[in-house]
Coordinates of C-alpha atoms in Angstrom, one line a residue:
C88 CA 98.4 40.9 26.7
D89 CA 97.5 40.7 30.4
S90 CA 94.7 38.3 29.7
V91 CA 97.0 35.9 27.8
L92 CA 100.1 36.1 30.1
G93 CA 98.4 36.8 33.4
N94 CA 99.8 33.8 35.1
F95 CA 103.4 34.6 34.3
K96 CA 105.3 36.3 37.2
I97 CA 107.2 38.8 35.1
K98 CA 107.1 42.6 34.6
K99 CA 104.5 44.3 32.4
E100 CA 107.1 45.4 29.9
E101 CA 108.4 41.9 29.6
K102 CA 104.9 40.6 29.1
K103 CA 104.5 42.8 26.1
C104 CA 107.8 41.6 24.5
L105 CA 107.0 38.0 25.4
F106 CA 103.5 38.2 23.9
V107 CA 104.8 39.5 20.6
Q108 CA 107.4 36.7 20.4
L109 CA 104.7 34.1 21.3
R110 CA 102.8 35.1 18.2
Y111 CA 105.7 33.9 16.1
G112 CA 105.7 30.4 17.7
Q113 CA 108.7 30.8 20.0
P114 CA 108.3 29.0 23.4
P115 CA 108.2 31.3 26.5
V116 CA 110.6 29.0 28.4
L117 CA 113.4 29.7 26.0
L118 CA 112.8 33.4 25.8
N119 CA 112.8 33.9 29.5
A120 CA 115.6 31.4 30.3
D121 CA 118.1 33.7 31.9
A122 CA 115.6 35.1 34.4
D123 CA 116.4 32.4 36.9
I124 CA 120.1 31.8 36.9
G125 CA 120.3 31.9 40.7
V126 CA 122.6 33.8 43.1
C127 CA 125.7 31.9 42.1
G128 CA 125.0 32.7 38.5
W129 CA 124.7 36.4 39.1
L130 CA 127.9 36.3 41.0
L131 CA 129.7 34.7 38.1
V132 CA 128.2 37.2 35.7
I133 CA 129.3 40.2 37.9
F134 CA 132.8 38.6 38.2
S135 CA 133.0 38.2 34.4
L136 CA 131.9 41.8 33.9
L137 CA 134.6 43.1 36.4
L138 CA 137.2 40.9 34.7
M139 CA 136.3 42.5 31.4
L140 CA 136.5 46.0 32.7
V141 CA 139.9 45.3 34.3
T142 CA 141.4 43.9 31.2
L143 CA 140.2 46.6 28.9
P144 CA 141.0 47.3 26.0
I145 CA 142.3 43.8 25.4
S146 CA 139.1 42.1 26.5
I147 CA 137.0 44.1 24.0
W148 CA 138.2 41.9 21.2
M149 CA 136.8 38.9 23.0
C150 CA 133.4 40.5 23.9
I151 CA 132.4 42.0 20.5
K152 CA 131.3 39.5 17.9
I153 CA 130.0 39.9 14.3
V154 CA 127.5 37.8 12.4
K155 CA 126.8 38.1 8.7
E156 CA 123.5 39.1 7.1
Y157 CA 122.4 35.6 6.6
E158 CA 123.4 34.3 10.1
R159 CA 121.9 34.5 13.5
A160 CA 123.7 34.0 16.9
I161 CA 122.1 32.1 19.8
I162 CA 123.8 33.3 23.0
F163 CA 124.0 31.0 26.0
R164 CA 124.7 32.5 29.5
L165 CA 125.7 29.8 31.9
G166 CA 123.9 27.2 29.7
R167 CA 120.7 29.2 29.4
I168 CA 119.5 31.0 26.2
L169 CA 119.4 34.8 26.7
R170 CA 116.1 36.6 26.4
G171 CA 115.4 38.5 23.2
G172 CA 115.9 35.6 20.8
A173 CA 118.6 35.3 18.2
K174 CA 121.1 38.1 17.7
G175 CA 122.2 39.6 14.4
P176 CA 123.0 40.5 11.8
G177 CA 125.8 42.8 12.8
L178 CA 127.6 43.4 16.1
F179 CA 126.6 41.9 19.4
F180 CA 128.1 41.8 22.9
I181 CA 129.0 38.7 25.0
L182 CA 130.7 38.3 28.4
P183 CA 133.8 36.3 28.5
C184 CA 133.8 33.0 30.5
T185 CA 130.1 33.0 31.1
D186 CA 128.7 33.4 27.6
S187 CA 129.0 31.2 24.5
F188 CA 127.1 31.4 21.2
I189 CA 126.2 29.3 18.2
N190 CA 125.9 30.7 14.7
V191 CA 122.9 29.5 12.6
D192 CA 122.8 29.8 8.9
M193 CA 119.4 31.2 7.7
R194 CA 120.0 30.6 4.0
T195 CA 118.1 28.0 1.9
I196 CA 119.9 24.7 1.9
S197 CA 119.5 22.0 -0.7
F198 CA 120.5 18.3 -0.5
D199 CA 120.1 15.2 -2.6
I200 CA 118.0 12.3 -1.3
P201 CA 120.1 9.1 -1.9
P202 CA 118.4 6.6 -4.3
Q203 CA 115.9 4.6 -2.3
E204 CA 114.7 1.1 -3.2
V205 CA 111.0 1.3 -3.0
L206 CA 108.4 -1.5 -3.4
T207 CA 105.4 0.1 -5.1
K208 CA 101.7 -0.6 -4.5
D209 CA 101.6 -3.0 -7.5
S210 CA 104.7 -4.9 -6.2
V211 CA 107.3 -3.4 -8.5
T212 CA 110.8 -2.5 -7.1
V213 CA 112.0 0.9 -8.3
S214 CA 114.9 3.2 -7.3
V215 CA 113.9 6.8 -6.7
D216 CA 116.0 9.8 -5.7
G217 CA 115.1 13.5 -5.2
V218 CA 116.1 17.0 -4.0
V219 CA 114.9 18.9 -0.9
Y220 CA 115.2 22.6 -0.3
Y221 CA 114.8 24.0 3.2
R222 CA 115.8 26.9 5.4
V223 CA 115.9 27.6 9.2
Q224 CA 112.9 29.7 10.1
N225 CA 113.4 29.8 13.9
A226 CA 117.1 29.7 15.0
I227 CA 116.2 29.1 18.6
L228 CA 114.1 26.0 17.9
A229 CA 116.7 24.7 15.5
V230 CA 119.4 24.8 18.2
A231 CA 117.4 24.0 21.4
N232 CA 114.9 21.4 20.2
I233 CA 117.2 19.0 18.1
T234 CA 120.8 17.9 18.1
N235 CA 121.5 18.3 14.4
A236 CA 118.6 19.8 12.3
D237 CA 120.4 19.2 9.0
A238 CA 121.0 15.4 9.6
A239 CA 117.5 14.9 11.0
T240 CA 115.9 16.6 8.0
R241 CA 118.0 14.4 5.6
L242 CA 116.9 11.2 7.4
L243 CA 113.3 12.3 7.6
A244 CA 113.3 13.0 3.8
Q245 CA 114.5 9.5 3.0
T246 CA 111.9 7.8 5.2
T247 CA 109.2 10.1 3.8
L248 CA 110.1 9.3 0.3
R249 CA 109.8 5.6 1.0
N250 CA 106.5 6.0 2.8
V251 CA 104.9 8.1 0.1
L252 CA 106.0 6.1 -2.8
G253 CA 105.0 2.8 -1.1
T254 CA 101.3 3.9 -1.5
K255 CA 101.6 4.6 -5.2
S256 CA 101.6 2.3 -8.2
L257 CA 104.3 2.4 -10.9
A258 CA 102.1 4.2 -13.3
E259 CA 101.3 6.9 -10.7
I260 CA 105.0 7.3 -9.8
L261 CA 105.9 7.9 -13.5
S262 CA 103.0 10.2 -14.3
D263 CA 102.2 12.1 -11.0
R264 CA 105.6 13.4 -9.9
E265 CA 104.3 16.8 -9.1
E266 CA 101.6 15.5 -6.8
I267 CA 104.1 13.2 -5.1
A268 CA 106.5 16.1 -4.6
H269 CA 103.7 18.3 -3.0
S270 CA 102.7 15.5 -0.7
M271 CA 106.3 15.0 0.5
Q272 CA 106.7 18.7 1.0
S273 CA 103.6 19.0 3.1
T274 CA 104.6 15.9 5.2
L275 CA 108.2 17.2 5.8
D276 CA 107.0 20.7 6.6
D277 CA 104.6 19.5 9.3
A278 CA 107.2 17.2 10.8
T279 CA 110.0 19.8 10.9
D280 CA 107.9 22.6 12.2
D281 CA 108.9 21.9 15.8
W282 CA 112.5 22.1 14.7
G283 CA 112.2 25.6 13.4
I284 CA 112.7 24.4 9.8
K285 CA 110.6 25.4 6.7
V286 CA 110.7 23.0 3.8
G287 CA 110.3 25.1 0.7
R288 CA 110.4 22.6 -2.2
V289 CA 110.8 18.9 -2.9
E290 CA 111.5 17.5 -6.4
I291 CA 111.7 13.9 -7.7
K292 CA 114.8 13.6 -9.8
D293 CA 114.9 10.2 -11.4
V294 CA 113.0 6.9 -11.3
K295 CA 115.1 3.9 -12.2
L296 CA 113.4 0.7 -13.2
P297 CA 115.0 -2.8 -13.1
L298 CA 116.5 -4.0 -16.4
Q299 CA 114.1 -6.9 -16.8
L300 CA 111.1 -4.5 -16.3
Q301 CA 112.6 -2.1 -18.8
R302 CA 112.8 -5.0 -21.4
A303 CA 109.3 -6.1 -20.7
M304 CA 107.9 -2.5 -21.0
A305 CA 109.9 -2.0 -24.3
A306 CA 108.5 -5.3 -25.7
E307 CA 105.0 -4.2 -24.7
A308 CA 105.4 -0.8 -26.3
E309 CA 106.9 -2.4 -29.5
A310 CA 104.0 -4.9 -29.7
S311 CA 101.5 -2.0 -29.3
R312 CA 103.2 0.0 -32.0
E313 CA 103.2 -3.1 -34.4
A314 CA 99.5 -3.6 -33.7
R315 CA 98.7 0.0 -34.5
A316 CA 100.8 -0.2 -37.7
K317 CA 98.9 -3.3 -38.9
V318 CA 95.6 -1.6 -38.2
I319 CA 96.7 1.5 -40.1
A320 CA 97.9 -0.7 -43.0
A321 CA 94.6 -2.6 -43.1
E322 CA 92.7 0.7 -43.2
G323 CA 94.9 1.9 -46.0
E324 CA 94.3 -1.3 -48.0
M325 CA 90.6 -0.9 -47.5
K326 CA 90.6 2.7 -48.7
A327 CA 92.8 1.8 -51.7
S328 CA 90.4 -1.1 -52.7
R329 CA 87.5 1.3 -52.6
A330 CA 89.4 3.8 -54.8
L331 CA 90.3 1.0 -57.3
K332 CA 86.7 0.0 -57.4
E333 CA 85.6 3.5 -58.3
A334 CA 88.4 3.7 -60.9
S335 CA 87.3 0.5 -62.5
L336 CA 83.7 1.7 -62.8
V337 CA 85.0 4.9 -64.5
I338 CA 87.1 2.9 -67.0
A339 CA 84.3 0.5 -67.7
E340 CA 82.2 3.4 -69.0
S341 CA 84.8 4.3 -71.6
P342 CA 86.9 1.4 -73.1
S343 CA 89.4 3.9 -74.6
A344 CA 90.4 5.0 -71.1
L345 CA 92.0 1.6 -70.5
Q346 CA 94.2 2.1 -73.6
L347 CA 95.2 5.5 -72.4
R348 CA 96.2 4.0 -69.0
Y349 CA 98.4 1.5 -70.9
L350 CA 100.2 4.3 -72.6
Q351 CA 100.7 6.1 -69.3
T352 CA 102.3 3.0 -67.9
L353 CA 104.6 2.7 -70.8
N354 CA 105.7 6.3 -70.4
T355 CA 106.4 5.7 -66.8
I356 CA 108.5 2.6 -67.5
A357 CA 110.5 4.4 -70.3
A358 CA 111.4 7.3 -68.0
E359 CA 113.2 4.9 -65.6
K360 CA 115.7 3.8 -68.4
N361 CA 114.9 0.1 -68.1
S362 CA 116.4 -2.3 -70.6
T363 CA 113.1 -4.3 -70.7
I364 CA 109.9 -2.8 -71.9
I365 CA 106.6 -4.5 -71.3
F366 CA 104.0 -3.7 -74.0
P367 CA 100.5 -4.5 -72.9
L368 CA 98.5 -6.2 -75.6
P369 CA 94.7 -5.8 -75.5
L370 CA 92.9 -9.1 -74.9
E371 CA 90.3 -8.3 -77.6
M372 CA 93.0 -8.8 -80.2
M373 CA 93.8 -12.3 -78.8
Q374 CA 90.2 -13.5 -78.8
S375 CA 90.0 -13.9 -82.6
F376 CA 93.1 -16.1 -82.6
L377 CA 91.7 -18.2 -79.7
K378 CA 88.5 -18.8 -81.6
R379 CA 90.4 -20.2 -84.6

């Protein structure tokens, strides 16, 4: 601890506390902000403490505050953040007139990314929206380093969505949503690290295509299906012709088989209750009449 914080002019006990908090990424300037409030500042703090003691027990209701389990309180004393980091959950004590505090919600927050008109890599305009889940990881950084962390994260998510999708083609956007979501999450997490925000998940909700492009893609898909249907029908005709060829060879070996086939055809026609019955006449019987 002394080798890391040897240049800081603070007590040994404070060095140990400060070293532990530096390991979690908290800046030392913020954690030691109330050590140099000046003589006037200490006079105001003493006066505020005396005023609280004089007005007891009424002042106790102004000095004791409560934060919920999912909240943290950042206390400012004369405009400087108190050492020790965020307070809570539970009870904490502030001095009237000199102290103020800001509550920070530590729960996971979700918001929708408005639909963004994006020009893809293959010059196609699409409208894409998504969902982002994030939470405040460091309450001090979320208050001291940025004016409005929620609004900044929303704006950054919109621009990140446009930048990431601008490098993808339409086919990649439609098929690689998981990869795009992971890329956006990594980019947002790196950008919001200085704000004390952790982006936990990013999801692409919907990809809307222009109406003309939808019609062109539907026509392309329909033409592809028709082409496949014609190929399948041609393959079926080829297989059927081969089967008929084999059947004709079998019938040629036995002339009586052709007559049996005629009788099976008559049976099939009669079962359908048709008024017209076609009786096949063998051509051998007609040859004698043709010769005469």
